[in-house]
Coordinates of N, CA and C in Angstrom, one line a residue:
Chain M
X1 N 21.2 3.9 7.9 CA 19.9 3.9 7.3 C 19.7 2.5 6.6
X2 N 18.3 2.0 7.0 CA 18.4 0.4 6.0 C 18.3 0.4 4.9
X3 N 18.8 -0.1 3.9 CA 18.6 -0.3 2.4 C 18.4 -1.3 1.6
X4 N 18.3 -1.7 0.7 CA 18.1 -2.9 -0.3 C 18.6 -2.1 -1.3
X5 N 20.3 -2.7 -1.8 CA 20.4 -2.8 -3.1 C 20.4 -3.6 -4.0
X6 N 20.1 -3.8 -5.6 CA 19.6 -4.5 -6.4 C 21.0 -4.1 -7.4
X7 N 21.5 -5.4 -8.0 CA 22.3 -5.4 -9.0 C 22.1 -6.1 -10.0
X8 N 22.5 -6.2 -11.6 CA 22.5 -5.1 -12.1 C 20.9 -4.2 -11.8
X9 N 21.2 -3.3 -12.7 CA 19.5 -2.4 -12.8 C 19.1 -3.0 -14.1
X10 N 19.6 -3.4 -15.0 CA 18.4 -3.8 -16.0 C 19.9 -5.2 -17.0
X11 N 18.9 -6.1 -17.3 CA 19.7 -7.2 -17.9 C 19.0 -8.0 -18.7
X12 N 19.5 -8.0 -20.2 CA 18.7 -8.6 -21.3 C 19.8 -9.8 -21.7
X13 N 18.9 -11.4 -21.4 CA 19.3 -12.4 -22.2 C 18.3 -13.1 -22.6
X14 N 19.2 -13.9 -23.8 CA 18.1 -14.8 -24.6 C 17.5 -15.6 -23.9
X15 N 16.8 -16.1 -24.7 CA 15.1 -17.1 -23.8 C 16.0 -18.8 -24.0
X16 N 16.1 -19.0 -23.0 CA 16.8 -20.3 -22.8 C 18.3 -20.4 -21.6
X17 N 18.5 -19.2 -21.7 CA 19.3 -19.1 -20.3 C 19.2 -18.7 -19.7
X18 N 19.9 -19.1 -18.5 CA 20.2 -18.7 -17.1 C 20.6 -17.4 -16.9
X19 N 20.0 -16.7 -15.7 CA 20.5 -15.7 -15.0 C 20.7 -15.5 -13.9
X20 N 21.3 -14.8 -13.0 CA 21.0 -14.5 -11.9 C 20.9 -12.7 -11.0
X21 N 20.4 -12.5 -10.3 CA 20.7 -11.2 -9.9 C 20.4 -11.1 -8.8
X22 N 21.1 -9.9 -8.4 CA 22.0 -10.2 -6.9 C 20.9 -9.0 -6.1
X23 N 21.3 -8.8 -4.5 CA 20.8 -7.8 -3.5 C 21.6 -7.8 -2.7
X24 N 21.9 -6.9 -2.3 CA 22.8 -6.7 -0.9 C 21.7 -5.8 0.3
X25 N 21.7 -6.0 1.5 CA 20.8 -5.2 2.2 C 21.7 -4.5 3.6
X26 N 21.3 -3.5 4.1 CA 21.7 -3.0 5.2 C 20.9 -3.1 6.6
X27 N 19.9 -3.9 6.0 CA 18.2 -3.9 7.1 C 18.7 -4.6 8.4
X28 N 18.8 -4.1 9.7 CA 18.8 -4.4 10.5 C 18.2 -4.2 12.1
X29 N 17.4 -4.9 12.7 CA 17.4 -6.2 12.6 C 16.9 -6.7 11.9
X30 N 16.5 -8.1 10.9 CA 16.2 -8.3 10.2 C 15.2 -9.3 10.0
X31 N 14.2 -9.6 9.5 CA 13.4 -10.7 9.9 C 12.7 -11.5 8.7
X32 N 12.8 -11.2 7.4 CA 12.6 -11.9 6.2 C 13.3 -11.5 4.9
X33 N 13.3 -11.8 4.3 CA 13.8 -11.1 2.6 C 13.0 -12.3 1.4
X34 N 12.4 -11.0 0.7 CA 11.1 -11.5 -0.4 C 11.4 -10.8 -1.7
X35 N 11.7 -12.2 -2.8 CA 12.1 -11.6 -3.8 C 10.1 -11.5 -4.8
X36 N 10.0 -10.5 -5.5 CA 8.6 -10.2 -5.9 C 9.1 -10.1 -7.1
X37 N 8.4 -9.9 -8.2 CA 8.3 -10.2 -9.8 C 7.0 -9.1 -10.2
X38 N 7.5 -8.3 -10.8 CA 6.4 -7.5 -11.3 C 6.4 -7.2 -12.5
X39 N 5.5 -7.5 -13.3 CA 5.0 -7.3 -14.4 C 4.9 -5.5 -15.0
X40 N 5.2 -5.3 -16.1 CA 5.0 -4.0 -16.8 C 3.4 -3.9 -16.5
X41 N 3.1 -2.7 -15.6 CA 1.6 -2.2 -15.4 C 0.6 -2.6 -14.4
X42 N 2.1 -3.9 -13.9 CA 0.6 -4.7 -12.8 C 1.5 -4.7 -11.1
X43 N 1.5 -4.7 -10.3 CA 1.3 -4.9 -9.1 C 2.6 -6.4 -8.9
X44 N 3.5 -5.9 -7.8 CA 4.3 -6.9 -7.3 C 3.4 -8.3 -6.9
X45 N 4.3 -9.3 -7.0 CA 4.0 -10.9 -7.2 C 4.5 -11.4 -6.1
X46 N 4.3 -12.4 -5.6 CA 5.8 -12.9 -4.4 C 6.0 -14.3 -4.9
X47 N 7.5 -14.2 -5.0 CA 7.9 -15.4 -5.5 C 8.5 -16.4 -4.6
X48 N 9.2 -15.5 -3.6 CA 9.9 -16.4 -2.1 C 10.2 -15.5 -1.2
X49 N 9.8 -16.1 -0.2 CA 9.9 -15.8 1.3 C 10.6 -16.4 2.0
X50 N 12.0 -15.8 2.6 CA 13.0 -17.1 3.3 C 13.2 -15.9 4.6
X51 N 13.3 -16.8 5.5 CA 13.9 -16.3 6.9 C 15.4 -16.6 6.8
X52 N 15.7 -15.7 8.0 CA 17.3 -15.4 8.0 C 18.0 -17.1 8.2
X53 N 17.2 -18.1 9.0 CA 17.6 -19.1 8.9 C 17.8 -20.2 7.9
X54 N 17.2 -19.8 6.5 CA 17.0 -20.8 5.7 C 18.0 -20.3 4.6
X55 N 18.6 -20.6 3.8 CA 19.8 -20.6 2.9 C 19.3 -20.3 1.5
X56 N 18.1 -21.1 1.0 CA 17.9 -21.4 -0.3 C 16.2 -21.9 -0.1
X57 N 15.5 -21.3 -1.1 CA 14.1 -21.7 -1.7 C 13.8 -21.7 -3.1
X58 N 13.3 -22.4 -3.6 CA 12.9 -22.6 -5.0 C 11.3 -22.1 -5.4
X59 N 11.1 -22.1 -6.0 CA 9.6 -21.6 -6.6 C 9.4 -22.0 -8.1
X60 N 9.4 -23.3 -8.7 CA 9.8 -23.4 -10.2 C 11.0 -23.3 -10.6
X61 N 11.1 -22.0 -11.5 CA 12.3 -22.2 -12.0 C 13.1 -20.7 -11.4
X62 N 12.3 -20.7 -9.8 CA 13.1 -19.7 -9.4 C 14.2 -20.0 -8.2
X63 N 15.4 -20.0 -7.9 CA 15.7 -20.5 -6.7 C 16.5 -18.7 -6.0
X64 N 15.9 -18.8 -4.8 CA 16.6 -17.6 -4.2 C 17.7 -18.4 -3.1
X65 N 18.5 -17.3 -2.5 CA 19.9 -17.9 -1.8 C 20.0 -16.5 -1.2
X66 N 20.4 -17.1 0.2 CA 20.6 -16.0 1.3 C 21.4 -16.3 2.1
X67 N 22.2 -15.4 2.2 CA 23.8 -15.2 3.0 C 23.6 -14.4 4.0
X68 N 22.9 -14.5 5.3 CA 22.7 -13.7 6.2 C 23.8 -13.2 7.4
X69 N 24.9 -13.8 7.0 CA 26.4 -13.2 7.4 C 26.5 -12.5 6.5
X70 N 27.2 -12.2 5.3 CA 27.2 -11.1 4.5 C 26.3 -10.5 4.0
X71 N 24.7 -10.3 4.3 CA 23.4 -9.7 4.1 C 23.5 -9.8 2.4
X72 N 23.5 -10.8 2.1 CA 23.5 -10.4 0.6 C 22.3 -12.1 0.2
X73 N 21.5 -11.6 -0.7 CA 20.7 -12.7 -1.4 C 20.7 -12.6 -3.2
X74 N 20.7 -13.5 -4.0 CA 20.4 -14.1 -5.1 C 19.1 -14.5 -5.6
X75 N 18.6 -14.5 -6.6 CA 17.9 -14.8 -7.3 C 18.0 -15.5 -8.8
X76 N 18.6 -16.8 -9.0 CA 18.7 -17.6 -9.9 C 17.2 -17.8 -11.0
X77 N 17.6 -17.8 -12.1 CA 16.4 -17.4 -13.2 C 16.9 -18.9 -14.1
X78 N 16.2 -19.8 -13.9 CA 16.9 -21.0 -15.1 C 15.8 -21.5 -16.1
X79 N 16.7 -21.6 -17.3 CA 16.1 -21.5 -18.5 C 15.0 -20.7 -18.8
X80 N 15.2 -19.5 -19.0 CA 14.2 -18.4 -19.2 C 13.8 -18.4 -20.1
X81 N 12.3 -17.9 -19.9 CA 11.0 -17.5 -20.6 C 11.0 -16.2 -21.0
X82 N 10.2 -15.9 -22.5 CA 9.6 -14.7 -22.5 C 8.9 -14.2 -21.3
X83 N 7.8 -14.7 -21.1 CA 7.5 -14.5 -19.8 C 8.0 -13.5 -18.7
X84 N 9.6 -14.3 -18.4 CA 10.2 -13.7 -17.4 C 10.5 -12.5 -18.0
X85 N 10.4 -12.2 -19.0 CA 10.1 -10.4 -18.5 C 9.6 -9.6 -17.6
X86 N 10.5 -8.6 -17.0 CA 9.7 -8.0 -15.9 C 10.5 -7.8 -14.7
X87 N 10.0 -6.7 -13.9 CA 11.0 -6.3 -12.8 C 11.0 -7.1 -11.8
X88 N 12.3 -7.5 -11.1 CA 12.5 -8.2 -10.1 C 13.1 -7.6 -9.0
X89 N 11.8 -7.5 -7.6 CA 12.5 -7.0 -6.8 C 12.7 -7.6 -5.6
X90 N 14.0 -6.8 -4.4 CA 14.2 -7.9 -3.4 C 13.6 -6.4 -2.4
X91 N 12.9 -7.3 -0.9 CA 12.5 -6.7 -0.2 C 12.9 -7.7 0.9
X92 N 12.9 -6.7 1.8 CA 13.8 -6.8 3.8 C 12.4 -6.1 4.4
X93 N 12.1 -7.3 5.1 CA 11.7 -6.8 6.3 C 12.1 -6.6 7.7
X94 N 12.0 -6.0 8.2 CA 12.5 -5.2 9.7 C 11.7 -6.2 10.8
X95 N 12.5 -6.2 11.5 CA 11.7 -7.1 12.8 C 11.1 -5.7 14.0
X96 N 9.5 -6.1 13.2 CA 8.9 -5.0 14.3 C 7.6 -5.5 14.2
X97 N 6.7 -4.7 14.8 CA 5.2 -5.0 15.2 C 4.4 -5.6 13.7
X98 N 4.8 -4.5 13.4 CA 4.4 -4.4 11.7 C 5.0 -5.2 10.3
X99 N 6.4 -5.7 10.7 CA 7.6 -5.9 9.6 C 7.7 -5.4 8.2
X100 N 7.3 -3.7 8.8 CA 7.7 -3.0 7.3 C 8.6 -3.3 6.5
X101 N 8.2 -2.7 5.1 CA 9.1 -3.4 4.5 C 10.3 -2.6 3.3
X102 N 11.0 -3.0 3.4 CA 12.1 -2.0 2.7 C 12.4 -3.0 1.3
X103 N 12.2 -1.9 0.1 CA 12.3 -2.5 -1.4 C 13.5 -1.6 -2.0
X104 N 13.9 -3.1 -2.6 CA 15.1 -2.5 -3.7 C 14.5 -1.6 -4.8
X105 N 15.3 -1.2 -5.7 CA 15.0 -0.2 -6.7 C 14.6 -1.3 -8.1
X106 N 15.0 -2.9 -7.5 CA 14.4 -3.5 -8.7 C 15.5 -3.9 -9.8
X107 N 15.8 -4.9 -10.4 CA 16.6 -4.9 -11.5 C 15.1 -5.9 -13.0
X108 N 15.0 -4.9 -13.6 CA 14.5 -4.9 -15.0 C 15.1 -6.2 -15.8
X109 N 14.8 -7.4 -16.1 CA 15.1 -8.2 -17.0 C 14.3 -8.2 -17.8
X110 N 15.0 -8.4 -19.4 CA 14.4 -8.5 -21.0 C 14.8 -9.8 -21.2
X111 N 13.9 -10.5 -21.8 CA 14.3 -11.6 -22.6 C 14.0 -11.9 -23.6
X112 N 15.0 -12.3 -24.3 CA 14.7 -12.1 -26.0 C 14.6 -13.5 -26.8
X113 N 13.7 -13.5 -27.2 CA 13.8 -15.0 -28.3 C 15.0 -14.8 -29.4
Chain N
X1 N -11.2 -15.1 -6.6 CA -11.0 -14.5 -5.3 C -10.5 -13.0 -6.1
X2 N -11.4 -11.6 -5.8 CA -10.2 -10.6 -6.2 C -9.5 -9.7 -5.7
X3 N -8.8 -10.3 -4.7 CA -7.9 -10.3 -4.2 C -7.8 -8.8 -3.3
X4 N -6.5 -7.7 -3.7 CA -6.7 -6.7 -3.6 C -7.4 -5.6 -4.9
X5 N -7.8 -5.1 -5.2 CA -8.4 -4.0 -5.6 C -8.1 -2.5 -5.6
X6 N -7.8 -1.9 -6.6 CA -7.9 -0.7 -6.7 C -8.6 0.3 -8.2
X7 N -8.9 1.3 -7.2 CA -9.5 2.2 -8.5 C -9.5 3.7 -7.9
X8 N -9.5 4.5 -9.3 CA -9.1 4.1 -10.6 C -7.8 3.6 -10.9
X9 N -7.8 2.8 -12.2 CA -6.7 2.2 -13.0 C -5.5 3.8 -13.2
X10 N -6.1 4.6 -13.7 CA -5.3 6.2 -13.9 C -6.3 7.4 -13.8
X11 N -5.5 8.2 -13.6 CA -6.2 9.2 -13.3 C -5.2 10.5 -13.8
X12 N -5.8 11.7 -13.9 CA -5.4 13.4 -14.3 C -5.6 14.1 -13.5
X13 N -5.0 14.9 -12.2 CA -5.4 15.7 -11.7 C -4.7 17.1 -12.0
X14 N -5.1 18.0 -11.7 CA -5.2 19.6 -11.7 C -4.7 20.0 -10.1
X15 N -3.2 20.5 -10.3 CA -2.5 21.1 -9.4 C -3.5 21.8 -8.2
X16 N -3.8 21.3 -7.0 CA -4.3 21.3 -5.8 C -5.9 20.8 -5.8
X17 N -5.8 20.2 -7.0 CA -7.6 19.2 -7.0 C -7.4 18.4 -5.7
X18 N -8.2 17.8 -5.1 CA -7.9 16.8 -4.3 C -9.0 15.6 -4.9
X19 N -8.5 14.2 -4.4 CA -9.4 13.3 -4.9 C -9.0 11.9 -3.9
X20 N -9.8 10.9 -3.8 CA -9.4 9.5 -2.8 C -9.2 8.1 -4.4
X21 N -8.1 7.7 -3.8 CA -7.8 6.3 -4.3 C -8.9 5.6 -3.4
X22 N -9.2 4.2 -4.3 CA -9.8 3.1 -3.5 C -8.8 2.0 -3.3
X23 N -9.1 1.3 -2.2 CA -8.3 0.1 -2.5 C -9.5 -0.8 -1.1
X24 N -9.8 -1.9 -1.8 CA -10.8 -2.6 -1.0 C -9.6 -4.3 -1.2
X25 N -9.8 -5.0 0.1 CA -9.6 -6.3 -0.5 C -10.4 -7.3 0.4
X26 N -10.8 -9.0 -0.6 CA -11.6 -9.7 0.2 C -11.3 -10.7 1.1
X27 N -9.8 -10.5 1.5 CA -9.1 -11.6 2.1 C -9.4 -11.6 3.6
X28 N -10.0 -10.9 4.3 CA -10.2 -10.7 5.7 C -9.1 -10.2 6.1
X29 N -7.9 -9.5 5.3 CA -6.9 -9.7 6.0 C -6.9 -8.2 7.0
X30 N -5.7 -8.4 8.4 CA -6.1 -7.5 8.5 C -5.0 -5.9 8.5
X31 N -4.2 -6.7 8.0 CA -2.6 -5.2 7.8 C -3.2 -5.1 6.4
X32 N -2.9 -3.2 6.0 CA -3.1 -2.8 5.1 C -2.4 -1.8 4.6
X33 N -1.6 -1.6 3.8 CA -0.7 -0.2 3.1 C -0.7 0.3 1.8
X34 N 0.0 1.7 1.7 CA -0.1 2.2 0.7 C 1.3 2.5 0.3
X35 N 1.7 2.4 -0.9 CA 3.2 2.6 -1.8 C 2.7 3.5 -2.8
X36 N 4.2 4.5 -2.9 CA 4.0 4.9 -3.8 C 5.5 4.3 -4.9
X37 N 5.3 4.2 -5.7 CA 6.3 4.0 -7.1 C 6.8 4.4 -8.0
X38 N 8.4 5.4 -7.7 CA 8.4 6.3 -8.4 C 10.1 5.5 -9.5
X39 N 10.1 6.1 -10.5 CA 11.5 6.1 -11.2 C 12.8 5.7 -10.9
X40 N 13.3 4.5 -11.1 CA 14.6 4.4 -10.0 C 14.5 4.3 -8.6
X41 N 13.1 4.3 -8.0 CA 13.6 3.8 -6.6 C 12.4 2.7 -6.1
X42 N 12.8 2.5 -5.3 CA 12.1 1.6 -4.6 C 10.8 1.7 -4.1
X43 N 9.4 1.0 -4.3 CA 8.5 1.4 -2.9 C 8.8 2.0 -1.8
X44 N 8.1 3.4 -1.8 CA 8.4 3.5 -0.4 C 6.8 3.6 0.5
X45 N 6.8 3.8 1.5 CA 5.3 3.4 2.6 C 4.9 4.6 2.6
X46 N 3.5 4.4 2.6 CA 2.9 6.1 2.9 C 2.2 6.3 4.3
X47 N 1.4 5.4 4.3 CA 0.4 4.9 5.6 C 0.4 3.6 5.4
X48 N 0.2 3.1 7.2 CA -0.6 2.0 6.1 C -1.3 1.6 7.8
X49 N -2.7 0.5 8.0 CA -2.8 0.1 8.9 C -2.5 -1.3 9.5
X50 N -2.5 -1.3 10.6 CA -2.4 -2.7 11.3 C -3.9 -3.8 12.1
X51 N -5.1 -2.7 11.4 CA -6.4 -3.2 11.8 C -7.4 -1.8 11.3
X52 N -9.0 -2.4 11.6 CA -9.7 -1.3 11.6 C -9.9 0.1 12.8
X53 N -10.2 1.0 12.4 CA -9.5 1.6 13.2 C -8.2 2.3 13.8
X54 N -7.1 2.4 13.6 CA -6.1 2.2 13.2 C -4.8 2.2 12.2
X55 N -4.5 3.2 12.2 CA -3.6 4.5 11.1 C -2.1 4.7 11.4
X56 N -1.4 4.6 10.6 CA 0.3 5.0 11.4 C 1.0 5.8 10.3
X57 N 2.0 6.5 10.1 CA 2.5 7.2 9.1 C 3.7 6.0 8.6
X58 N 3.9 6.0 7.2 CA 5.2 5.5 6.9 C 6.2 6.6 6.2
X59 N 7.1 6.0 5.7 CA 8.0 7.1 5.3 C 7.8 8.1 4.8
X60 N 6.7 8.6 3.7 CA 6.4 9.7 2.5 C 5.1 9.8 3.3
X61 N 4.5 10.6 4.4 CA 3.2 10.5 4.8 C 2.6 12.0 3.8
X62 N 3.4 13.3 4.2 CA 2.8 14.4 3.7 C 2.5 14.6 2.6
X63 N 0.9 14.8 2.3 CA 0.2 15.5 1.4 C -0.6 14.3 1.3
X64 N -0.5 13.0 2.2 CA -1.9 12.3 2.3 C -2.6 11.9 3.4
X65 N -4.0 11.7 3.2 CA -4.7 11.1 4.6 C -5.2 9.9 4.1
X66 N -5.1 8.7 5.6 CA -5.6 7.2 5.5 C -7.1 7.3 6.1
X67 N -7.9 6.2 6.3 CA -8.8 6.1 7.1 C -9.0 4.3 7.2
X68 N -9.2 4.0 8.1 CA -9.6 2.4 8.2 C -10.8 2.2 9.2
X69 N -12.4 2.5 8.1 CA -13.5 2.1 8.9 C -13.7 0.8 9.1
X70 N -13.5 -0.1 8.1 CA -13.6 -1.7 7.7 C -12.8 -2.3 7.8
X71 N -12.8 -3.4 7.8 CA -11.6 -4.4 7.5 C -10.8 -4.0 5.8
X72 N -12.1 -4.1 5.2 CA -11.9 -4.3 3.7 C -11.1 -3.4 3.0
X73 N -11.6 -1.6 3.8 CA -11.8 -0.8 3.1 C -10.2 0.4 3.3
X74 N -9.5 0.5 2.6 CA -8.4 1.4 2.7 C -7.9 2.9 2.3
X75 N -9.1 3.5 1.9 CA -8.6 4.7 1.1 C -7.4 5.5 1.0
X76 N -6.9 6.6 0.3 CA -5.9 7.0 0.6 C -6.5 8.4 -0.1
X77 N -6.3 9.4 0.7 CA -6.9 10.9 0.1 C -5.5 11.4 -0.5
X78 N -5.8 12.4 -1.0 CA -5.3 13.6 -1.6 C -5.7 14.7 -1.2
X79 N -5.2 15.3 -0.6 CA -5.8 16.6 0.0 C -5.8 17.7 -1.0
X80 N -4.6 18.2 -1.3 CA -4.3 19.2 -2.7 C -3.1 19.4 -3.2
X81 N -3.7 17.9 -4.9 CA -2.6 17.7 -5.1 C -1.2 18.4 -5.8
X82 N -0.2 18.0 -6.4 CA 1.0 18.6 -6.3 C 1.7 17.8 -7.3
X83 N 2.6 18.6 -8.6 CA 3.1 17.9 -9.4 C 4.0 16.2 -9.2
X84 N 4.5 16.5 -7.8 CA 5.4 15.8 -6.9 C 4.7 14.6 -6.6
X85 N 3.5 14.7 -6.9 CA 2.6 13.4 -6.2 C 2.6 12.3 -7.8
X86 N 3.0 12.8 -8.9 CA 3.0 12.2 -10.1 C 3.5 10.7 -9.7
X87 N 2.8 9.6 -10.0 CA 3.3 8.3 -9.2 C 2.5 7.1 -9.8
X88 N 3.3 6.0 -9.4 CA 2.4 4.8 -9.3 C 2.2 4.8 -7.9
X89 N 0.4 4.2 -7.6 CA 0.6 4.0 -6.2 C 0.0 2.8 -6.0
X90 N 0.2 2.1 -5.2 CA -0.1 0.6 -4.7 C -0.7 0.5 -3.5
X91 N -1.7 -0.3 -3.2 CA -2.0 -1.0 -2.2 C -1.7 -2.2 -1.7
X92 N -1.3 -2.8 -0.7 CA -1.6 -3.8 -0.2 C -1.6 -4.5 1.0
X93 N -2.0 -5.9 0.8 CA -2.9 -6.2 2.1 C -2.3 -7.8 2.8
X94 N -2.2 -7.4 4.1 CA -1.7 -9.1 4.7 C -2.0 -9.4 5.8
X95 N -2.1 -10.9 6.1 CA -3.4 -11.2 6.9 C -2.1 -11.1 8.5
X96 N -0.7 -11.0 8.7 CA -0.1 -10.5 9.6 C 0.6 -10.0 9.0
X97 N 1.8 -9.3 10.5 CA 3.0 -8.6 10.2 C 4.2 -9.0 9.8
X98 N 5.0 -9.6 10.8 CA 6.3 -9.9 10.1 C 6.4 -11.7 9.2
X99 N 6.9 -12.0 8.3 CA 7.0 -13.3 7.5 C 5.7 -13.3 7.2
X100 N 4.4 -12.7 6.8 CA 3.6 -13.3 6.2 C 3.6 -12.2 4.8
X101 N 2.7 -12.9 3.7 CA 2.9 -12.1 2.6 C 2.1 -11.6 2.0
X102 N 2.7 -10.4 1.6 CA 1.6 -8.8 1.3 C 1.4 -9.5 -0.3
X103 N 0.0 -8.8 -0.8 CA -0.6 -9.0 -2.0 C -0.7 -7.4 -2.5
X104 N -0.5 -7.3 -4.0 CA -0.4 -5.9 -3.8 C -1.7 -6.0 -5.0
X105 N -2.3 -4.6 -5.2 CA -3.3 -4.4 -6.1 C -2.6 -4.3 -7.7
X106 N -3.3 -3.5 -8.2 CA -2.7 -3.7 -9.6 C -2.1 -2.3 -10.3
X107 N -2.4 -1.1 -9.1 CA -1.8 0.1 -9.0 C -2.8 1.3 -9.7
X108 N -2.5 2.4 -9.3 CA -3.1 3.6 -10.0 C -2.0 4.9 -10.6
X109 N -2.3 4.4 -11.5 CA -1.0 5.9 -12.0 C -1.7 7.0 -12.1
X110 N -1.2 7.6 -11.1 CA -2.2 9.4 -10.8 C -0.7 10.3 -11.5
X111 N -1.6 11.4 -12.8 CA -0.5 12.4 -13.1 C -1.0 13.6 -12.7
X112 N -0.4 14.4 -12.2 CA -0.6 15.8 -11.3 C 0.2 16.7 -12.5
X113 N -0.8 17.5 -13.0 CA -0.7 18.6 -14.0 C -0.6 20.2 -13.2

């Protein structure tokens, strides 16, 4: 069955560091992975979109990284904001007509001044 | 630009009421879907379309109906609802299928009493 897992589920650091959090996926065949940012109340964001061939994208102060031999992608958080509060999730799309899309469960980051 | 659209923001229904979500958006785009958002898991798909005219089931279809008269226009019924349907639900909309990127609305939290 395809999956997207998200590690940790929830992670609180202070406002000025670095984080990262991880995904491992099972989606196969495979045709994108999109990490989204969702705010408490409001509707997924998109932060990056990388195909199986590209390694690494940035967006600010976001850089995602994709290992598409070991199906696993990253999400680097540097020098964090109140702001970045908020769930962060990784999504696989399937290579089909449609490229449905298969969502992780999400890992929850707090950031505390 | 506002983007995708939905309403209502929340809602209360009464065990087998039935009632329709809205979800309009102005992007011309023309793939359209529905999530629902529950506790610990991921988005999963409910319907969603690939144009007007045009309807497909995704993973969670039972106990809803789609319709796509318009480009714009996406409803998502409730035939008669069910504690089980207690949820965030999401729409959203992309102008293709695979690598291009979905915009989601801002959600409706429907609670089934």
């Amino acid at each position: 069955k395809n999956q997207v897992e998200q590690s940790p589920q929830s992670l609180i650091i202070l406002e000025g560091k670095n984080c990262t959090l991880q995904c491992n996926y099972t989606v196969s065949p495979f045709s994108n992975l999109r990490w989204y940012k969702q705010d408490t109340g409001r509707g997924p964001v998109s932060l990056t979109i990388m195909t199986f061939s590209e390694n690494t994208k940035s967006n600010g102060r976001y850089t995602a990284t994709l290992d598409a031999d070991t199906k696993q992608s990253s999400l680097h958080i540097t020098a964090s904001q109140l702001s970045d509060s908020a769930s962060y999730i990784c999504v696989v799309s399937e290579t089909s007509n449609t490229g449905k899309l298969i969502f992780g469960q999400g890992t929850t980051l707090q950031v505390k001044p | 630009n506002a983007g995708v659209t939905q309403t209502p923001k929340f809602q209360v229904l009464k065990t087998g009421q039935s009632m329709t979500l809205q979800c309009a958006q102005d992007m011309n785009h023309e793939y359209m879907s529905w999530y629902r958002q529950d506790p610990g898991m991921g988005l999963r798909l409910i319907h969603y379309s690939v144009g007007a005219g045009i309807t497909d089931q995704g993973e969670v279809p039972n106990g809803y109906n789609v319709s796509r008269s318009t480009t714009e226009d996406f409803p998502l019924r409730l035939l008669s609802a069910a504690p089980s349907q207690t949820s965030v639900y999401f729409c959203a909309s992309s102008y293709g299928g695979i690598g291009t990127e979905a915009f989601f609305g801002q959600g409706t939290r429907l609670t089934v009493v």
